[in-house]
Amino acid sequence: MTTRVFTSPLFLGFDHLEQMIERAAKTSSDGYPPYNIEQLSPVSLRITLAVAGFTMDDLQITLEDNQLVIRGRQQDDGQGRVFLHRGIAARQFQRAFVIAEGIEVKGAWLDNGLLHVDLVRPVPQPVVRSIPITRGGTAKAMAPRTVEAPDSAT
């Protein structure tokens, strides 16, 4: 059951935000791979995923709309190897993070089994705009125009 957050008529144009919240709720609750999100400064974040056993070629990072998607798929290199016990999982994963509008992915690197993805959140500059108030009669100029259909009786 989904609950609509922005039902008030005072929230205009927040449909995309509602969609992002729904998308975040649908993300997998699977705990693999484990990850950290740390704030490095007021404008920068780092996502770190524990991806031991994965190489750079096994990992893929994409930005799809406002969703950062990290996928891992190991190549099976068990060429003739016989495991008496296999406790290190060689499974694929997909981890998605919904990111806010304007956040930029600065880069990613793999180090000692940890995949780091750096994000930057630029500080928005406040925009103040004066809206002129006009006298009656000019509001019609802003109303949508209706176009008459051509006469088809010819």
PDB file of C-alpha atoms in Angstrom, residues 23 47 49 58-72 93-99 103-105 107-108 115 117 119:
ATOM      1  CA  ARG A  23      11.218   4.277  -6.474  1.00  0.00           C
ATOM      2  CA  ILE A  47      29.015   5.836  -1.107  1.00  0.00           C
ATOM      3  CA  LEU A  49      30.219  -0.690  -1.185  1.00  0.00           C
ATOM      4  CA  ASP A  58      32.768  -7.028 -13.118  1.00  0.00           C
ATOM      5  CA  LEU A  59      31.251  -3.717 -11.970  1.00  0.00           C
ATOM      6  CA  GLN A  60      29.084  -1.190 -13.781  1.00  0.00           C
ATOM      7  CA  ILE A  61      27.822   2.192 -12.553  1.00  0.00           C
ATOM      8  CA  THR A  62      25.072   4.024 -14.408  1.00  0.00           C
ATOM      9  CA  LEU A  63      22.972   7.096 -13.769  1.00  0.00           C
ATOM     10  CA  GLU A  64      19.406   6.463 -14.909  1.00  0.00           C
ATOM     11  CA  ASP A  65      17.159   9.494 -14.445  1.00  0.00           C
ATOM     12  CA  ASN A  66      17.712  10.342 -10.758  1.00  0.00           C
ATOM     13  CA  GLN A  67      18.827   6.860  -9.821  1.00  0.00           C
ATOM     14  CA  LEU A  68      22.447   5.794  -9.354  1.00  0.00           C
ATOM     15  CA  VAL A  69      22.578   2.077 -10.182  1.00  0.00           C
ATOM     16  CA  ILE A  70      25.577  -0.084  -9.305  1.00  0.00           C
ATOM     17  CA  ARG A  71      25.659  -3.592 -10.761  1.00  0.00           C
ATOM     18  CA  GLY A  72      28.103  -6.393 -10.175  1.00  0.00           C
ATOM     19  CA  PHE A  93      23.894  -7.765  -7.427  1.00  0.00           C
ATOM     20  CA  GLN A  94      22.182  -4.518  -8.229  1.00  0.00           C
ATOM     21  CA  ARG A  95      22.085  -1.675  -5.733  1.00  0.00           C
ATOM     22  CA  ALA A  96      20.180   1.518  -6.557  1.00  0.00           C
ATOM     23  CA  PHE A  97      20.333   4.898  -4.843  1.00  0.00           C
ATOM     24  CA  VAL A  98      17.837   7.669  -5.588  1.00  0.00           C
ATOM     25  CA  ILE A  99      19.742  10.931  -5.741  1.00  0.00           C
ATOM     26  CA  ILE A 103      23.740  16.042  -7.386  1.00  0.00           C
ATOM     27  CA  GLU A 104      26.699  15.170  -9.596  1.00  0.00           C
ATOM     28  CA  VAL A 105      28.721  11.953  -9.648  1.00  0.00           C
ATOM     29  CA  GLY A 107      33.998   9.673  -9.847  1.00  0.00           C
ATOM     30  CA  ALA A 108      34.401   6.116  -8.660  1.00  0.00           C
ATOM     31  CA  LEU A 115      34.032   0.505  -4.369  1.00  0.00           C
ATOM     32  CA  VAL A 117      31.554   6.621  -5.480  1.00  0.00           C
ATOM     33  CA  LEU A 119      28.989  12.692  -5.172  1.00  0.00           C
TER      34      LEU A 119
END
